[in-house]
Coordinates of C-alpha atoms and ligand atoms in Angstrom, one line a residue:
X1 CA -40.7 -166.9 -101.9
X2 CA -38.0 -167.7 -104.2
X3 CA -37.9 -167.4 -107.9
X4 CA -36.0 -168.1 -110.8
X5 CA -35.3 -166.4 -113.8
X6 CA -35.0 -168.7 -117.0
X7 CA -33.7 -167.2 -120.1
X8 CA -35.9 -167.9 -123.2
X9 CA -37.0 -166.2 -126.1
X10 CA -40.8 -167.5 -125.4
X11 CA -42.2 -170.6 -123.5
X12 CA -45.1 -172.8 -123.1
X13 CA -45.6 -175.8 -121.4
X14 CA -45.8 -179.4 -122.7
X15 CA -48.1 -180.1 -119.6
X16 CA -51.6 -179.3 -121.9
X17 CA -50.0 -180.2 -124.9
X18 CA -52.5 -183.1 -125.8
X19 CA -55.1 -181.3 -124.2
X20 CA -57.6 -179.0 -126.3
X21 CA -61.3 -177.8 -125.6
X22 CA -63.5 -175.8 -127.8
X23 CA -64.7 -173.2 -125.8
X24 CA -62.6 -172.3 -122.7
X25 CA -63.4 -171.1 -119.3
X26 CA -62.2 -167.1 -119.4
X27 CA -61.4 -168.1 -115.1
X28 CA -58.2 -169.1 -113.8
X29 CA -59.6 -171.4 -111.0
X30 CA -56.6 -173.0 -109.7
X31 CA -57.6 -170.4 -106.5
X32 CA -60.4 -173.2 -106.0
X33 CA -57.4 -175.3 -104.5
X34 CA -55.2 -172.4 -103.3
X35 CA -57.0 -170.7 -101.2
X36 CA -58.7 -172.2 -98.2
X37 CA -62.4 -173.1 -97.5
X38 CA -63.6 -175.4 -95.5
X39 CA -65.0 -178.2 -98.3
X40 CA -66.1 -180.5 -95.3
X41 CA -69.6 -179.1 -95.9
X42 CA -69.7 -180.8 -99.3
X43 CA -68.1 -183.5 -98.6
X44 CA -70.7 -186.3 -97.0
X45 CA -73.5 -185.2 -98.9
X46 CA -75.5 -187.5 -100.2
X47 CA -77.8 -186.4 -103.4
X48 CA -79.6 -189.8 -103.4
X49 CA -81.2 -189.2 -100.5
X50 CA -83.8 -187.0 -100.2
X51 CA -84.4 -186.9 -96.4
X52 CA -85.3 -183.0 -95.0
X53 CA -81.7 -183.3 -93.4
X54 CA -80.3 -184.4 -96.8
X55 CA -81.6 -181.6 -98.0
X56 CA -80.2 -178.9 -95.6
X57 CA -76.7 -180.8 -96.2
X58 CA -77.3 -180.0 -99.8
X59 CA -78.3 -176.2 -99.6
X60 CA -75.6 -175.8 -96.9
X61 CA -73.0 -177.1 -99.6
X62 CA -74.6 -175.3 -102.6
X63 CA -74.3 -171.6 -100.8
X64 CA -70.3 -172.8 -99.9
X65 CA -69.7 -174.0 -103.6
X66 CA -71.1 -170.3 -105.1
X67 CA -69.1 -168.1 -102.5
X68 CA -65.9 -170.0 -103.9
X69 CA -66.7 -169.6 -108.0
X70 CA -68.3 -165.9 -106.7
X71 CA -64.6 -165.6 -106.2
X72 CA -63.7 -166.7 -110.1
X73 CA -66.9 -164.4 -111.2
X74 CA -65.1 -161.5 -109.0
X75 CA -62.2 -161.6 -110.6
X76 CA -63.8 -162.5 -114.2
X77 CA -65.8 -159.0 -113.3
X78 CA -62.6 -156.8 -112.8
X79 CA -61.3 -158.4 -115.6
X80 CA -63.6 -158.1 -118.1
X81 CA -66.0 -155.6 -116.7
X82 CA -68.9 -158.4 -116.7
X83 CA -71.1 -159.6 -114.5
X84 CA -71.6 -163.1 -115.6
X85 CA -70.1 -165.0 -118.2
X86 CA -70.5 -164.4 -121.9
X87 CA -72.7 -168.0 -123.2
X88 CA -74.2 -170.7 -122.1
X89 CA -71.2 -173.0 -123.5
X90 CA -68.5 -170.7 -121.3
X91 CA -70.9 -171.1 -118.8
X92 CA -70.5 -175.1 -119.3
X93 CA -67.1 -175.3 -119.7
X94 CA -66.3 -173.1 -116.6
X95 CA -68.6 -175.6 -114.1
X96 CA -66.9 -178.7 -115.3
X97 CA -63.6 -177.1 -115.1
X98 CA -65.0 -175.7 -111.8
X99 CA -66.1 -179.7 -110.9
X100 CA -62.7 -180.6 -112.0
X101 CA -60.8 -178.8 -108.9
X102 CA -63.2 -180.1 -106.4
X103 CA -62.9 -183.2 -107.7
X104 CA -59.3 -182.9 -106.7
X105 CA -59.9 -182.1 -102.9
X106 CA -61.9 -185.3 -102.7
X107 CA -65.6 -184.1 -103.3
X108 CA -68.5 -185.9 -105.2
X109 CA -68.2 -185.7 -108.7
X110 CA -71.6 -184.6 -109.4
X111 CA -71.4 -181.5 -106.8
X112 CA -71.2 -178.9 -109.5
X113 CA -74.2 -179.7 -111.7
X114 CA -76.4 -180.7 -108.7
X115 CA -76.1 -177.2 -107.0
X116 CA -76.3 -175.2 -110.5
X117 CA -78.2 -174.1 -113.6
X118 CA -75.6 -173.2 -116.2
X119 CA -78.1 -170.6 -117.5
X120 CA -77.5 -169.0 -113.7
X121 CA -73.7 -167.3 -114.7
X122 CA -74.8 -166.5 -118.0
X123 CA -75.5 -162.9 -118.7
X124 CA -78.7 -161.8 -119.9
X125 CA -80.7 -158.0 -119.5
X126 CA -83.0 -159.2 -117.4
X127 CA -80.7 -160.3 -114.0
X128 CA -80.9 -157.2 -112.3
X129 CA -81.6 -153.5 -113.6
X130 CA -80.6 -154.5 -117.2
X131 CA -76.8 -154.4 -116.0
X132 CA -74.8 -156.6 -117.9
X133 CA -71.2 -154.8 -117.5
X134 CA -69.6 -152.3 -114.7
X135 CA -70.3 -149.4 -117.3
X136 CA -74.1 -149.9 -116.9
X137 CA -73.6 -149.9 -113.4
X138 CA -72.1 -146.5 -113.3
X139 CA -74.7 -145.1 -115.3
X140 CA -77.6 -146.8 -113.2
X141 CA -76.1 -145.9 -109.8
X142 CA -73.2 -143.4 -110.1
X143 CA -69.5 -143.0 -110.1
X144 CA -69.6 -144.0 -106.2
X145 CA -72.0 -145.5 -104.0
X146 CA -71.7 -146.5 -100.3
X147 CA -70.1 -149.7 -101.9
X148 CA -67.1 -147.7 -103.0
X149 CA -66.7 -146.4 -99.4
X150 CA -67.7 -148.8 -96.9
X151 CA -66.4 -152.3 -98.5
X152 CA -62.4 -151.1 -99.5
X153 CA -60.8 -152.4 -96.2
X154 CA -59.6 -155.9 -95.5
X155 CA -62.9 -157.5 -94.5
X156 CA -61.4 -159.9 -92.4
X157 CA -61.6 -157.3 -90.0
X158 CA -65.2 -157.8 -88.8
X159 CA -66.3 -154.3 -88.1
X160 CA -64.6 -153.4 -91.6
X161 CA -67.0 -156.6 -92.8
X162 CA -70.1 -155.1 -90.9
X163 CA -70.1 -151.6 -92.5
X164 CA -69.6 -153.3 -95.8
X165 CA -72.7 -155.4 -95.7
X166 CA -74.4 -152.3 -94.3
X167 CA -73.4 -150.5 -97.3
X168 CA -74.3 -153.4 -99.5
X169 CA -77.7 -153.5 -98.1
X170 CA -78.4 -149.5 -98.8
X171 CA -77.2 -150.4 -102.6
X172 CA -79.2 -153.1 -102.6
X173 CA -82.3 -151.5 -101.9
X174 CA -81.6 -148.5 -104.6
X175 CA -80.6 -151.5 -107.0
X176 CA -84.4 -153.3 -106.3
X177 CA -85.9 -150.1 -107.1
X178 CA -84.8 -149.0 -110.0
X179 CA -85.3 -152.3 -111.4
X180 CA -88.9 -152.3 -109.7
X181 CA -89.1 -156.5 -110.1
X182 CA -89.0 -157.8 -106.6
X183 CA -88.0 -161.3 -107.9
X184 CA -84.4 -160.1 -109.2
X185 CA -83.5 -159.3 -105.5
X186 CA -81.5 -162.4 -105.3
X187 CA -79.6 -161.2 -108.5
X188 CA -79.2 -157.9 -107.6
X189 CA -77.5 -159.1 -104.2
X190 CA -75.1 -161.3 -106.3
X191 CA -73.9 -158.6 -108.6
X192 CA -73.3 -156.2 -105.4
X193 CA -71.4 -159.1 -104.1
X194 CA -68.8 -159.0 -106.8
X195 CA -69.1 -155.8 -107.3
X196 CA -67.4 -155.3 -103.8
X197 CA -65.2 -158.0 -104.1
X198 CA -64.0 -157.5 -107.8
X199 CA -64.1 -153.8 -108.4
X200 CA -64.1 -151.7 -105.0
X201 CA -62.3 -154.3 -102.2
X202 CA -58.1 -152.9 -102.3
X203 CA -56.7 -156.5 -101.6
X204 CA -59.1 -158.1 -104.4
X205 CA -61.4 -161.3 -104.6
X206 CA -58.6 -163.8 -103.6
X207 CA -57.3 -161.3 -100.7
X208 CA -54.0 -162.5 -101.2
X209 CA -51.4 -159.9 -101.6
X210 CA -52.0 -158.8 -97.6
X211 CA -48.2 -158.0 -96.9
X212 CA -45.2 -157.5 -99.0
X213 CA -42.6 -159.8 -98.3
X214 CA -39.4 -159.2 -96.0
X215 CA -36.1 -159.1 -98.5
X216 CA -33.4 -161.0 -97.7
X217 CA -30.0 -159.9 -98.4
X218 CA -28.4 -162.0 -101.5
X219 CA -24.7 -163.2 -102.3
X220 CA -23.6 -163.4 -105.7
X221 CA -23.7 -162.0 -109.4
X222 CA -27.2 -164.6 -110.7
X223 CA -29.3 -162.9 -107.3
X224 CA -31.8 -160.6 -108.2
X225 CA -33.7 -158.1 -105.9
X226 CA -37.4 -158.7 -105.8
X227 CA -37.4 -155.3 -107.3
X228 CA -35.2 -156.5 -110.6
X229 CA -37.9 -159.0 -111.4
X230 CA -41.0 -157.0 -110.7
X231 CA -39.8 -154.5 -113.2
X232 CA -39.4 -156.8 -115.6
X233 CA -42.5 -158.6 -115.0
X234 CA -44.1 -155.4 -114.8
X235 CA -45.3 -156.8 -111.2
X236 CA -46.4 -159.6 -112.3
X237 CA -49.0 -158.7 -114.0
X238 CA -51.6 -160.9 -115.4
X239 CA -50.9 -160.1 -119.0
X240 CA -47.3 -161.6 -118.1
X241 CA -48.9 -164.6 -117.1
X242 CA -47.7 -167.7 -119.0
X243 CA -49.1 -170.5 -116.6
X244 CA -49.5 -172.2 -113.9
X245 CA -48.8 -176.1 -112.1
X246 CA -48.3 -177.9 -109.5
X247 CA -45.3 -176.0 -108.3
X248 CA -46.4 -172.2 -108.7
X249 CA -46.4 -169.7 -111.3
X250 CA -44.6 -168.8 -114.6
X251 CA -44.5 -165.2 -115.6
X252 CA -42.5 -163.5 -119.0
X253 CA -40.4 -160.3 -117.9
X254 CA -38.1 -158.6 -120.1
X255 CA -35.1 -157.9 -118.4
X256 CA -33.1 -154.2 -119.0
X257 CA -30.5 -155.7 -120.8
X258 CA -33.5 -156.5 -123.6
X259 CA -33.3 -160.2 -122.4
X260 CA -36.5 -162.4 -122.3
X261 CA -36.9 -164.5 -119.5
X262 CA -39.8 -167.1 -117.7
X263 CA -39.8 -166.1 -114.3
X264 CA -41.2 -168.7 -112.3
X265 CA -42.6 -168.0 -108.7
X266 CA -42.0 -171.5 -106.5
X267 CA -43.9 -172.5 -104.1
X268 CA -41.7 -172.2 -100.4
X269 CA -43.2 -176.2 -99.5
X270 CA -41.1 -177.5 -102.5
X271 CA -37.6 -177.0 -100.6
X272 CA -36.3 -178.2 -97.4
X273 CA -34.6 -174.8 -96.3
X274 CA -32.4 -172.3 -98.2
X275 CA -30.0 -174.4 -98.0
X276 CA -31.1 -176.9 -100.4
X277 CA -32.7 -174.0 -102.7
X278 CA -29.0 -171.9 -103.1
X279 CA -27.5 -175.6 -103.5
X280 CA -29.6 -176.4 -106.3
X281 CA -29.0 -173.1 -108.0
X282 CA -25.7 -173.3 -108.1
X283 CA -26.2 -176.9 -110.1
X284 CA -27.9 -175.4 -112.4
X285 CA -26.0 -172.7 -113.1
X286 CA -23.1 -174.3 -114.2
X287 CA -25.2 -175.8 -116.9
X288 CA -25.2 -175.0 -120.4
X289 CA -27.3 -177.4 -123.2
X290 CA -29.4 -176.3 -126.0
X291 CA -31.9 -178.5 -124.2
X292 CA -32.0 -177.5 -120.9
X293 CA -32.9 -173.9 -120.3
X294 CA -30.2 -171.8 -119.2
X295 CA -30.6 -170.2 -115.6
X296 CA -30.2 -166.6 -116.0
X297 CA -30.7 -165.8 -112.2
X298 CA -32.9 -166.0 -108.6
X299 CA -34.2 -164.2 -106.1
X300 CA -34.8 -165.3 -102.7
X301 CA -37.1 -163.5 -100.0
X302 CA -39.6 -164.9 -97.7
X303 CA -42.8 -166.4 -98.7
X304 CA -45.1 -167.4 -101.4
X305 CA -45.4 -169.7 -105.3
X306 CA -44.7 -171.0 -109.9
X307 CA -46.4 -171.9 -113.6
X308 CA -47.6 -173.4 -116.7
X309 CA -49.8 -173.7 -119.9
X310 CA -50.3 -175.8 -123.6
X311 CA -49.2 -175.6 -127.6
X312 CA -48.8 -178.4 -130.1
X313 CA -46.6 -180.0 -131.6
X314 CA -44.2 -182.7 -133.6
X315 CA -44.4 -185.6 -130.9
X316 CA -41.1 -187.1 -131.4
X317 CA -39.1 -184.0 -131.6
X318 CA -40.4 -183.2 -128.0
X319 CA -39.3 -186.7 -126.5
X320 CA -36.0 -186.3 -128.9
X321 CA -34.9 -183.4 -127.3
X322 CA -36.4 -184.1 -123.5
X323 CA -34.0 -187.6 -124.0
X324 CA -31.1 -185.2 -125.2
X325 CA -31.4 -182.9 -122.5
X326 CA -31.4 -186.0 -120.1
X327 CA -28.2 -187.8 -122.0
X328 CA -26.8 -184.4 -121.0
X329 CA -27.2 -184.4 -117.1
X330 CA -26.9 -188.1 -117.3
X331 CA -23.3 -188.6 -119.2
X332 CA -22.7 -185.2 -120.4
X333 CA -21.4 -183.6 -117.0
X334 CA -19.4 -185.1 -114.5
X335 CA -20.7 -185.9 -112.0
X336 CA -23.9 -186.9 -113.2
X337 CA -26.9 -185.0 -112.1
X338 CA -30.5 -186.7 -111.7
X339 CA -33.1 -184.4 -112.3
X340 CA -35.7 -186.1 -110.0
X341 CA -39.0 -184.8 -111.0
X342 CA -39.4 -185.0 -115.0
X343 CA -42.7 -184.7 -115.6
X344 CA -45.1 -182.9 -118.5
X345 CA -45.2 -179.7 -116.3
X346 CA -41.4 -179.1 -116.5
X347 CA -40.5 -179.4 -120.0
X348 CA -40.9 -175.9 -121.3
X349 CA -41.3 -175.5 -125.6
X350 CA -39.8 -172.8 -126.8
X351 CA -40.3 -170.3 -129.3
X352 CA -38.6 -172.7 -132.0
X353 CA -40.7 -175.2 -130.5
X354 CA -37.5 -176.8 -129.0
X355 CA -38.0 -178.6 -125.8
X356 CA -35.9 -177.9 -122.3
X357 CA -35.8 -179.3 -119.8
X358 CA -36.9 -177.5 -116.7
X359 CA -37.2 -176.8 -113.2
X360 CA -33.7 -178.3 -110.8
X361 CA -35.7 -178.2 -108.0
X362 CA -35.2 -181.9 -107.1
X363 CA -31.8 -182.3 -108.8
X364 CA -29.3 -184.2 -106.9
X365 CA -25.6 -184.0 -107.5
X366 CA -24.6 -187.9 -107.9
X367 CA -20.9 -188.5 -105.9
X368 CA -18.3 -190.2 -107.8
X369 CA -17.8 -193.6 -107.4
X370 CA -21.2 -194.2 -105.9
X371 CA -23.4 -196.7 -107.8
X372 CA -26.1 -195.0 -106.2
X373 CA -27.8 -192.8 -103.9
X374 CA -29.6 -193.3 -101.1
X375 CA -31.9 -190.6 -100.3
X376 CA -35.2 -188.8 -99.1
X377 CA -37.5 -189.8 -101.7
X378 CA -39.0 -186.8 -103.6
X379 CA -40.8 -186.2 -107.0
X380 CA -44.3 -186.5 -108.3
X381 CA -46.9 -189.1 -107.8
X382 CA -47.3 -191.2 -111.4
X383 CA -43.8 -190.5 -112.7
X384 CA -41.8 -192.2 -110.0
X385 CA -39.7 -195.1 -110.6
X386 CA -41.0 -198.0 -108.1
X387 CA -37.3 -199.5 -106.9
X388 CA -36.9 -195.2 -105.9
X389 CA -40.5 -195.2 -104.3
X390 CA -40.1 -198.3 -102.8
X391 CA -36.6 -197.8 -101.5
X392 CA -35.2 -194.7 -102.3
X393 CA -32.5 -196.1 -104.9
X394 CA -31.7 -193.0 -107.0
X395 CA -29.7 -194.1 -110.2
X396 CA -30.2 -192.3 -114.0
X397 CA -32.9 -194.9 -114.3
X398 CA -35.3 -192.4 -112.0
X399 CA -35.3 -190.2 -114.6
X400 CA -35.6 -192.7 -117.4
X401 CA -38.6 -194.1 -115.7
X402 CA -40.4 -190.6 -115.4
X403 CA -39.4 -189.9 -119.1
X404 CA -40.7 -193.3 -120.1
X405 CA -43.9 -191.7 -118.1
X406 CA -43.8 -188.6 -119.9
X407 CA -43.5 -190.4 -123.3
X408 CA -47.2 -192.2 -122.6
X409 CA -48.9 -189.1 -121.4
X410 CA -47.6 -187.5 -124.8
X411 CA -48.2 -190.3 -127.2
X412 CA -51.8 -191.1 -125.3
X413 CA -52.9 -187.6 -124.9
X414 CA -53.9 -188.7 -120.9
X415 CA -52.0 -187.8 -117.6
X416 CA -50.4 -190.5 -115.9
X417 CA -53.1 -189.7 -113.1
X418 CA -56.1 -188.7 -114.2
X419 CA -58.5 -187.5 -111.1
X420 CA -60.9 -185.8 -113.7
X421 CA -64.6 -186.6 -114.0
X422 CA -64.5 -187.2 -117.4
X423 CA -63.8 -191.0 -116.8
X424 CA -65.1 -193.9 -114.9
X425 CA -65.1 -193.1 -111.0
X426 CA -61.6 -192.2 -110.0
X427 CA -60.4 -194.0 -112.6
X428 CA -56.0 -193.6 -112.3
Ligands
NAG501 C1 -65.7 -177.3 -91.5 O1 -67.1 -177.4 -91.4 C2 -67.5 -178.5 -90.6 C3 -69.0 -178.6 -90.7 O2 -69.4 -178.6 -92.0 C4 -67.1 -178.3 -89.2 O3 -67.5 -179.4 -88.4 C5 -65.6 -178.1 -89.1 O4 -65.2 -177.8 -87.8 C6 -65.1 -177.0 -90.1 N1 -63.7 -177.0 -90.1 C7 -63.0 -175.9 -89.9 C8 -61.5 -176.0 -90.0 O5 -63.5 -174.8 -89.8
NAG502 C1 -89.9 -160.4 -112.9 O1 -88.8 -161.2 -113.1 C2 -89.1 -162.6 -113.3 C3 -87.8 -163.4 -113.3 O2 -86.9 -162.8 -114.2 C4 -90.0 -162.7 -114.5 O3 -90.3 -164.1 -114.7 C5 -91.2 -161.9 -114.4 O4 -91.9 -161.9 -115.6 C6 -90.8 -160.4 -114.1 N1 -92.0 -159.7 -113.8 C7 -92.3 -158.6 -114.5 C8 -93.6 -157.9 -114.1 O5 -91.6 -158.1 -115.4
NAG503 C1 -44.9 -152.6 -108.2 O1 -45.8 -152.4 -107.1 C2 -45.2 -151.8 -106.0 C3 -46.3 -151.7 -104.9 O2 -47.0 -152.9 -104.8 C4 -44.8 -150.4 -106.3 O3 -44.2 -149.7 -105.2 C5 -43.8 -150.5 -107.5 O4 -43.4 -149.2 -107.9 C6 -44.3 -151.3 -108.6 N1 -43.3 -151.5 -109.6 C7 -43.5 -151.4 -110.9 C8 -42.3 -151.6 -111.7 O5 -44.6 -151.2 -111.4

């Protein structure tokens, strides 16, 4: 894992900025394309066709689809303390947001709606023993049940896995009686489901904090220890949470010195080696523009992912200041650095509503005298500059292609790819 601490009075990302919704989805589900399933199952079924074996294909994919947003509910559960989510319009948004990440691993488009009933994660008295919330749980079946014992452990230990079910069954019956309507058993066995997963299970719905990472030992005064940044981060927690992209997670800390800073988590697959990660550090370090954001420190140890999220604001004051932070790395610093990978996700408003330029992971020191470089080609579909694509010819124009990029998504209000089923069929 390696991470970066950014200093900022307060951030958001320009990524959702021409983005808004009326009523949002209460789920983080970027864990849809995170963790992994197998989404084969889904993937050559054909709803047209209405054969019986159509129609096992279908069921088969349907039972898949609801253990992966059982996983959002889990984790809505623990945080909320409900079983189901609050309206029918959450309810809505949450399955197209839902069809919108399996849209993005390829499946149909119509997955979502044809394996559920809105109505079916909404929650209403009459689901299973009137229990709406964990509270009524407690006072139906006790501070502890066999739940509580039997389903804590890491269940991808199958005998750990057999004496939770076992205990889920026993619940399950005293559940079925105390409501007394046989028909609300299939309910009752979903809310023990994310009972176990969301509120009793140590490791948590997503199961993905199994072991802490190894430190390494760091060199220099702008290393942190893991330890530094947890504290400020209060480890991470999710009230900390600013956002998330394609490159990890963003977190705010406050350091002991009173300082605010983005902490951003980065996924290991983004860097060839150490090598390249301490390399770019030290570029950016030695940076100082009021529209890039200062690097305040990192911390490397084995491992792991970053962020982002949405505001809005005075269009041309965005691109002013992304084009002034570019000018900068372009002419302003000798020699010039290209950036490599400007996109929406990495320009960061601040609390003025300033925006920086952010995230060096790509940046490339250009050598003197050098018209250009020649190198491995890296950066993010939609924003990259053909001749660079094409033939790997890294000049300033790169970036000035990705800006020119950025400068459509913003004055458009679209993405420069668009995979979502909102428009025509995969429509770019
Ligand atoms: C995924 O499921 C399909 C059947 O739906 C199976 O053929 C395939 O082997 C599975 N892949 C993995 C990695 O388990
Ligand atoms: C049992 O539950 C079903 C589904 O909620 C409902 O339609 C039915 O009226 C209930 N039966 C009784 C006797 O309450
Ligand atoms: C963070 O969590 C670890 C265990 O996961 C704990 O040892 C540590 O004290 C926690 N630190 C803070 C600042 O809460």
């Amino acid at each position: 894992m390696k991470i970066i601490a950014l200093q900022v009075s307060f951030l958001v990302f320009l990524s959702t900025l021409s983005f808004t919704s009326a009523a949002s989805c209460p789920m983080d589900l970027n864990y849809v394309t995170r963790i992994p399933w197998n989404s084969s199952v889904c993937r050559d079924f054909h709803p047209l066709n209405s054969t019986p074996k159509a129609e096992i294909s279908k069921q088969n994919c349907c039972v898949a689809l609801l253990s992966v947003f059982g996983i959002g509910l889990a984790e809505h559960l623990k945080e909320t303390t409900l079983f189901q989510l609050p309206d029918l319009p959450t309810s809505n948004t949450c399955l197209r947001d839902f069809q919108a990440k399996l849209d993005s691993l390829s499946l149909p488009n119509n997955v979502a709606s044809l394996c559920f009933d809105p109505m079916q994660f909404v929650i209403t008295p009459d689901l299973c023993a009137n229990i709406q919330t964990t509270r009524d749980w407690v006072a139906k079946l006790g501070e502890s049940t066999a739940l509580d014992q039997g389903c804590r452990a890491d269940l991808s230990d199958l005998t750990a896995c057999d004496t939770c079910l076992r205990a889920g069954t026993e619940v399950h019956s005293r559940l079925v009686s105390i409501d007394g309507n046989s028909s609300h058993g299939t309910d009752c066995f979903d809310f023990i489901v994310l009972y176990a997963a969301g509120i009793v299970n140590e490791f948590g719905p997503e199961k993905e904090q199994g072991s802490r990472p190894r430190l390494r030992p760091n060199t220099g005064s702008i290393w942190f220890k893991l330890h530094d940044l947890e504290k400020a981060t209060d480890n991470f927690s999710k009230k900390n949470f600013i956002g998330r992209g394609g490159f990890g997670f963003v977190f705010k800390g406050v350091l002991p010195d009173g300082t605010v800073v983005a902490v951003k988590r980065i996924l290991e697959s983004e860097f060839q080696g150490d090598e390249e990660f301490c390399n770019e550090v030290e570029i950016i370090s030695n940076l100082k523009h009021r529209n890039l954001v200062p690097l305040r420190g990192c911390c490397m140890i084995d491992d792991d992912e970053i962020g982002i999220n949405d505001h809005e604001k005075g269009r041309k004051n965005i691109i002013l200041d992304v084009a002034k932070g570019l000018a900068y790395l372009h002419y302003g610093v000798k020699p010039a650095i290209y950036h490599r990978d400007i996109k929406a996700t990495n320009i960061l408003l601040d609390a003025d509503m300033r925006a920086r330029v952010s995230d060096f992971g790509l940046a490339k020191q250009s050598r003197e005298g050098q018209s250009h470089l020649t190198t491995r080609v890296a950066g993010t579909h939609g924003y990259l500059a053909p001749e660079y694509a094409l033939y790997g010819q890294l000049t300033e124009k790169s970036d000035v292609y990705s800006f020119g990029v950025v400068v459509l998504e913003i004055m458009c209000g679209r993405k420069a790819l668009d995979l979502s089923s909102s428009s025509s069929p995969r429509a770019f």
